[in-house]
mmCIF file of C-alpha atoms in Angstrom:
data_model
loop_
_atom_site.group_PDB
_atom_site.id
_atom_site.type_symbol
_atom_site.label_atom_id
_atom_site.label_comp_id
_atom_site.label_asym_id
_atom_site.label_seq_id
_atom_site.Cartn_x
_atom_site.Cartn_y
_atom_site.Cartn_z
ATOM 1 C CA PHE D 1256 174.545 13.597 30.564
ATOM 2 C CA GLY D 1257 177.705 15.849 30.149
ATOM 3 C CA ASP D 1258 176.931 19.394 30.670
ATOM 4 C CA VAL D 1259 175.758 21.526 33.761
ATOM 5 C CA THR D 1260 172.143 21.262 32.372
ATOM 6 C CA SER D 1261 171.958 17.885 32.269
ATOM 7 C CA ALA D 1262 173.645 17.615 35.586
ATOM 8 C CA GLY D 1263 171.259 19.561 37.078
ATOM 9 C CA ALA D 1264 168.748 17.360 35.708
ATOM 10 C CA LEU D 1265 170.297 14.557 37.329
ATOM 11 C CA PHE D 1266 170.838 15.861 40.608
ATOM 12 C CA SER D 1267 166.807 16.561 40.703
ATOM 13 C CA ALA D 1268 165.828 13.333 39.911
ATOM 14 C CA THR D 1269 168.124 11.458 41.963
ATOM 15 C CA SER D 1270 167.184 13.525 45.110
ATOM 16 C CA SER D 1271 163.512 13.443 44.578
ATOM 17 C CA PRO D 1272 161.975 11.999 47.439
ATOM 18 C CA TYR D 1273 158.804 10.939 44.294
ATOM 19 C CA ILE D 1274 161.516 8.938 42.278
ATOM 20 C CA SER D 1275 161.971 5.642 44.225
ATOM 21 C CA VAL D 1276 164.080 3.660 41.651
ATOM 22 C CA LEU D 1277 165.907 4.959 38.454
ATOM 23 C CA TYR D 1278 167.133 3.103 35.529
ATOM 24 C CA PHE D 1279 169.652 3.959 32.666
ATOM 25 C CA ILE D 1280 169.645 2.288 29.730
ATOM 26 C CA ASN D 1281 172.230 3.040 26.514
ATOM 27 C CA CYS D 1282 173.130 6.770 28.509
ATOM 28 C CA ARG D 1283 176.706 8.367 27.892
ATOM 29 C CA PHE D 1284 177.948 10.215 31.428
ATOM 30 C CA GLY D 1285 180.599 12.814 30.607
ATOM 31 C CA VAL D 1286 181.411 15.101 33.242
ATOM 32 C CA ASN D 1287 179.308 14.442 36.196
ATOM 33 C CA ASP D 1288 180.057 13.826 40.187
ATOM 34 C CA GLY D 1289 177.872 10.883 40.289
ATOM 35 C CA ILE D 1290 174.692 9.981 41.482
ATOM 36 C CA ASP D 1291 173.122 9.333 45.309
ATOM 37 C CA ILE D 1292 171.283 5.911 45.226
ATOM 38 C CA PRO D 1293 167.518 5.883 45.588
ATOM 39 C CA PRO D 1294 166.049 3.725 48.120
ATOM 40 C CA ALA D 1295 164.722 0.943 45.602
ATOM 41 C CA GLY D 1296 167.857 1.180 43.780
ATOM 42 C CA VAL D 1297 169.611 2.040 40.533
ATOM 43 C CA GLY D 1298 170.398 -0.004 37.487
ATOM 44 C CA PHE D 1299 172.763 0.641 34.275
ATOM 45 C CA TYR D 1300 172.475 -0.892 31.292
ATOM 46 C CA ASP D 1301 174.482 -0.310 28.280
ATOM 47 C CA CYS D 1302 176.263 2.916 29.170
ATOM 48 C CA LEU D 1303 179.672 4.863 28.913
ATOM 49 C CA PHE D 1304 181.469 6.453 31.731
ATOM 50 C CA GLU D 1305 183.912 9.106 30.103
ATOM 51 C CA GLU D 1306 184.607 10.806 33.620
ATOM 52 C CA ALA D 1307 185.097 9.679 37.357
ATOM 53 C CA TYR D 1308 181.554 8.548 38.833
ATOM 54 C CA ASN D 1309 180.720 8.429 42.609
ATOM 55 C CA VAL D 1310 178.322 6.075 43.829
ATOM 56 C CA ARG D 1311 176.765 7.674 46.924
ATOM 57 C CA LEU D 1312 173.690 6.953 49.366
ATOM 58 C CA ARG D 1313 170.186 9.276 49.735
ATOM 59 C CA ASP D 1314 169.251 6.761 52.405
ATOM 60 C CA GLU D 1315 171.277 4.714 54.694
ATOM 61 C CA GLU D 1316 170.574 1.564 53.168
ATOM 62 C CA PRO D 1317 168.776 1.279 49.547
ATOM 63 C CA ASP D 1318 166.646 -1.777 49.104
ATOM 64 C CA ALA D 1319 167.468 -3.059 45.833
ATOM 65 C CA PRO D 1320 171.200 -3.494 44.201
ATOM 66 C CA ILE D 1321 172.967 -1.084 42.659
ATOM 67 C CA GLU D 1322 173.359 -2.910 39.204
ATOM 68 C CA PHE D 1323 176.022 -2.111 36.175
ATOM 69 C CA ASN D 1324 175.586 -3.959 33.308
ATOM 70 C CA SER D 1325 177.217 -4.331 30.303
ATOM 71 C CA CYS D 1326 178.703 -0.629 30.995
ATOM 72 C CA VAL D 1327 182.158 0.877 29.551
ATOM 73 C CA PHE D 1328 184.304 2.805 32.071
ATOM 74 C CA ASN D 1329 186.995 5.514 30.742
ATOM 75 C CA GLY D 1330 187.500 7.061 34.408
ATOM 76 C CA SER D 1331 186.982 5.923 37.751
ATOM 77 C CA LEU D 1332 184.277 4.025 39.244
ATOM 78 C CA ASN D 1333 183.766 5.334 42.906
ATOM 79 C CA PHE D 1334 182.351 3.376 46.024
ATOM 80 C CA ASP D 1335 184.588 4.633 48.989
ATOM 81 C CA GLU D 1336 181.912 7.182 50.361
ATOM 82 C CA ILE D 1337 179.928 3.925 51.091
ATOM 83 C CA HIS D 1338 180.892 2.300 54.441
ATOM 84 C CA THR D 1339 177.671 0.040 55.159
ATOM 85 C CA ARG D 1340 176.084 -3.064 53.619
ATOM 86 C CA VAL D 1341 174.492 -2.386 50.181
ATOM 87 C CA PRO D 1342 174.015 -4.705 47.399
ATOM 88 C CA VAL D 1343 176.231 -3.765 44.577
ATOM 89 C CA GLU D 1344 176.279 -5.954 40.777
ATOM 90 C CA ILE D 1345 178.958 -5.475 38.434
ATOM 91 C CA ASP D 1346 178.162 -7.721 35.689
ATOM 92 C CA ARG D 1347 179.726 -7.428 31.644
ATOM 93 C CA CYS D 1348 182.018 -4.576 32.051
ATOM 94 C CA LEU D 1349 184.709 -3.365 30.783
ATOM 95 C CA PHE D 1350 187.288 -0.965 32.643
ATOM 96 C CA ASN D 1351 189.307 0.972 29.975
ATOM 97 C CA GLU D 1352 192.918 1.432 30.287
ATOM 98 C CA ASN D 1353 192.645 4.632 32.280
ATOM 99 C CA SER D 1354 189.630 3.239 34.940
ATOM 100 C CA HIS D 1355 189.891 2.684 38.169
ATOM 101 C CA LEU D 1356 187.627 0.577 40.613
ATOM 102 C CA ASN D 1357 188.150 2.070 43.920
ATOM 103 C CA MET D 1358 185.868 0.169 46.568
ATOM 104 C CA ARG D 1359 188.533 1.373 48.734
ATOM 105 C CA THR D 1360 186.780 0.887 52.757
ATOM 106 C CA PHE D 1361 183.962 -0.668 51.100
ATOM 107 C CA ASN D 1362 181.322 -2.358 53.528
ATOM 108 C CA THR D 1363 183.659 -1.793 56.344
ATOM 109 C CA LYS D 1364 180.946 -0.626 58.756
ATOM 110 C CA GLY D 1365 178.076 -2.897 57.655
ATOM 111 C CA ASN D 1366 176.116 -5.776 59.668
ATOM 112 C CA LEU D 1367 175.269 -8.959 58.925
ATOM 113 C CA GLY D 1368 172.445 -8.849 56.391
ATOM 114 C CA LEU D 1369 171.731 -10.522 52.800
ATOM 115 C CA TYR D 1370 172.904 -7.885 50.793
ATOM 116 C CA HIS D 1371 176.209 -8.808 49.235
ATOM 117 C CA LEU D 1372 178.619 -8.168 45.927
ATOM 118 C CA GLU D 1373 178.672 -9.952 42.716
ATOM 119 C CA ILE D 1374 181.404 -8.696 40.233
ATOM 120 C CA LYS D 1375 181.092 -11.393 37.413
ATOM 121 C CA ASN D 1376 182.627 -11.628 33.715
ATOM 122 C CA THR D 1377 184.503 -8.134 33.509
ATOM 123 C CA LEU D 1378 187.725 -6.883 32.280
ATOM 124 C CA PHE D 1379 189.854 -4.464 34.464
ATOM 125 C CA LYS D 1380 192.388 -2.499 32.481
ATOM 126 C CA GLY D 1381 192.693 -0.075 34.547
ATOM 127 C CA THR D 1382 193.659 -0.394 38.482
ATOM 128 C CA VAL D 1383 191.673 -1.949 41.229
ATOM 129 C CA ASN D 1384 191.187 -1.174 44.686
ATOM 130 C CA PHE D 1385 190.015 -2.836 47.912
ATOM 131 C CA ASP D 1386 192.007 -1.668 50.244
ATOM 132 C CA GLU D 1387 190.293 -1.569 53.902
ATOM 133 C CA SER D 1388 187.196 -3.437 52.504
ATOM 134 C CA VAL D 1389 185.294 -6.182 54.038
ATOM 135 C CA ILE D 1390 183.603 -8.501 51.210
ATOM 136 C CA PRO D 1391 180.131 -9.850 52.067
ATOM 137 C CA PHE D 1392 178.648 -13.188 53.153
ATOM 138 C CA LYS D 1393 177.944 -15.055 50.192
ATOM 139 C CA SER D 1394 179.542 -12.722 47.402
ATOM 140 C CA VAL D 1395 180.733 -13.575 43.874
ATOM 141 C CA LEU D 1396 183.962 -13.003 42.149
ATOM 142 C CA GLU D 1397 183.956 -14.708 39.182
ATOM 143 C CA TYR D 1398 185.300 -14.575 35.057
ATOM 144 C CA LEU D 1399 187.180 -11.342 35.828
ATOM 145 C CA THR D 1400 190.187 -10.877 33.741
ATOM 146 C CA PHE D 1401 193.306 -7.994 35.614
ATOM 147 C CA PHE D 1402 195.408 -6.414 33.269
ATOM 148 C CA ARG D 1403 196.778 -3.956 36.068
ATOM 149 C CA GLU D 1404 197.621 -3.327 39.481
ATOM 150 C CA VAL D 1405 194.978 -4.566 42.307
ATOM 151 C CA SER D 1406 195.379 -4.225 46.015
ATOM 152 C CA PHE D 1407 193.783 -5.869 48.925
ATOM 153 C CA LYS D 1408 195.547 -4.569 51.567
ATOM 154 C CA ASN D 1409 193.810 -5.257 54.877
ATOM 155 C CA ALA D 1410 190.678 -6.514 53.112
ATOM 156 C CA LYS D 1411 188.523 -9.199 54.718
ATOM 157 C CA PHE D 1412 186.654 -11.881 52.723
ATOM 158 C CA GLU D 1413 183.412 -13.058 54.889
ATOM 159 C CA ASN D 1414 182.398 -16.488 54.538
ATOM 160 C CA GLU D 1415 180.949 -18.589 51.593
ATOM 161 C CA VAL D 1416 182.604 -15.689 48.977
ATOM 162 C CA LYS D 1417 182.822 -17.755 45.864
ATOM 163 C CA ILE D 1418 186.076 -16.829 44.098
ATOM 164 C CA GLN D 1419 186.991 -18.364 41.085
ATOM 165 C CA ASN D 1420 188.429 -17.980 37.039
ATOM 166 C CA LEU D 1421 190.313 -14.972 37.979
ATOM 167 C CA SER D 1422 193.150 -14.222 35.701
ATOM 168 C CA PHE D 1423 195.899 -12.168 36.333
ATOM 169 C CA ALA D 1424 198.648 -10.449 33.379
ATOM 170 C CA PRO D 1425 202.152 -10.858 34.155
ATOM 171 C CA PHE D 1426 203.390 -8.490 36.586
ATOM 172 C CA ILE D 1427 205.759 -6.561 34.745
ATOM 173 C CA THR D 1428 206.569 -3.994 37.865
ATOM 174 C CA GLN D 1429 206.661 -4.841 41.524
ATOM 175 C CA THR D 1430 203.710 -2.401 42.284
ATOM 176 C CA ALA D 1431 201.767 -5.142 40.644
ATOM 177 C CA LYS D 1432 203.710 -7.745 42.373
ATOM 178 C CA ASP D 1433 202.519 -6.527 45.644
ATOM 179 C CA GLY D 1434 199.218 -5.984 45.187
ATOM 180 C CA PHE D 1435 199.075 -9.345 43.898
ATOM 181 C CA LYS D 1436 200.791 -10.284 47.078
ATOM 182 C CA SER D 1437 198.012 -8.332 49.339
ATOM 183 C CA PHE D 1438 195.134 -10.490 47.766
ATOM 184 C CA LEU D 1439 196.963 -13.579 48.472
ATOM 185 C CA THR D 1440 197.431 -12.410 52.145
ATOM 186 C CA ALA D 1441 193.728 -11.330 52.543
ATOM 187 C CA LEU D 1442 192.771 -14.502 51.145
ATOM 188 C CA ASN D 1443 194.809 -16.080 54.138
ATOM 189 C CA LYS D 1444 193.794 -14.168 56.855
ATOM 190 C CA SER D 1445 190.018 -14.599 55.696
ATOM 191 C CA GLY D 1446 190.480 -18.654 55.480
ATOM 192 C CA TYR D 1447 190.687 -18.966 52.252
ATOM 193 C CA SER D 1448 193.926 -20.983 52.095
ATOM 194 C CA LYS D 1449 192.798 -23.470 49.696
ATOM 195 C CA GLU D 1450 192.139 -20.234 47.236
ATOM 196 C CA ALA D 1451 195.106 -18.417 48.442
ATOM 197 C CA LYS D 1452 197.400 -21.487 47.532
ATOM 198 C CA PHE D 1453 195.661 -22.239 44.114
ATOM 199 C CA TYR D 1454 196.889 -18.704 42.790
ATOM 200 C CA GLU D 1455 200.131 -18.280 44.187
ATOM 201 C CA GLN D 1456 200.909 -21.681 42.544
ATOM 202 C CA ASN D 1457 199.472 -20.500 39.298
ATOM 203 C CA VAL D 1458 199.411 -17.198 38.739
ATOM 204 C CA GLY D 1459 201.789 -14.694 36.711
ATOM 205 C CA ALA D 1460 205.439 -13.768 37.362
ATOM 206 C CA ILE D 1461 204.345 -15.465 41.211
ATOM 207 C CA ALA D 1462 204.472 -19.017 39.922
ATOM 208 C CA ALA D 1463 207.094 -18.308 37.410
ATOM 209 C CA ASP D 1464 209.840 -16.690 40.224
ATOM 210 C CA LYS D 1465 208.624 -19.951 42.524
ATOM 211 C CA LYS D 1466 209.459 -22.382 39.265
ATOM 212 C CA LEU D 1467 213.094 -20.234 38.687
ATOM 213 C CA ASP D 1468 213.792 -20.580 42.515
ATOM 214 C CA LYS D 1469 213.246 -24.450 41.984
ATOM 215 C CA ASP D 1470 214.852 -25.242 38.977
ATOM 216 C CA GLY D 1471 218.002 -22.830 40.127
ATOM 217 C CA LEU D 1472 218.353 -24.995 43.592
ATOM 218 C CA GLN D 1473 218.029 -28.234 41.360
ATOM 219 C CA ASN D 1474 221.065 -26.566 39.166
ATOM 220 C CA ALA D 1475 223.179 -26.403 42.062
ATOM 221 C CA GLU D 1476 222.246 -29.417 43.628
ATOM 222 C CA ASP D 1477 223.292 -31.197 40.134
ATOM 223 C CA LYS D 1478 226.662 -29.186 40.161
ATOM 224 C CA GLY D 1479 227.175 -29.726 43.612
ATOM 225 C CA ASN D 1480 226.832 -33.811 43.260
ATOM 226 C CA ALA D 1481 229.037 -33.648 39.614
#
């Protein structure tokens, strides 16, 4: 789907009231605005996204997940137009160097329900933004690797969110450090102080800075005693 004709065909399919669910298998998306999610959901399997892709809702809430499985993203994947609670699954995906996962303000108007967010087994070589979003009850964030900046400013984690095996590359810029600190702040404010303490003590430059500070104080104390 990379030209005007194919984009028009895709728009006709997603807007048709007679189509309730869509599956895309081994597809390539080029210059394309995105998709309006039909009521019974959509699945992308082994797909390649070359440009920005916007996820919107045809109805107020779909009844089945918006699923990306084994997909590759070279541009941005944008959920920032979705402010209600919807089920989203991202599994075994690769976000390349110029990519951006944009979930800013995701689920900010969501009501309590069974729908949750699952992001698993995924590499992020681009940036990730969860600013002002709400991570729903019983969501899953696991086996994720972040190579660049993440941001969780004013984000909230609801109860029983599973957070494990997150890896962060060394922070070589202040922006990267500040983004990671926003993740720790969001965890602490949401009642996940144990998880925040673990990542603060064991991740990248934050842990290295603490070790350097501790070693520096010890050296100064040793010199003072000499």
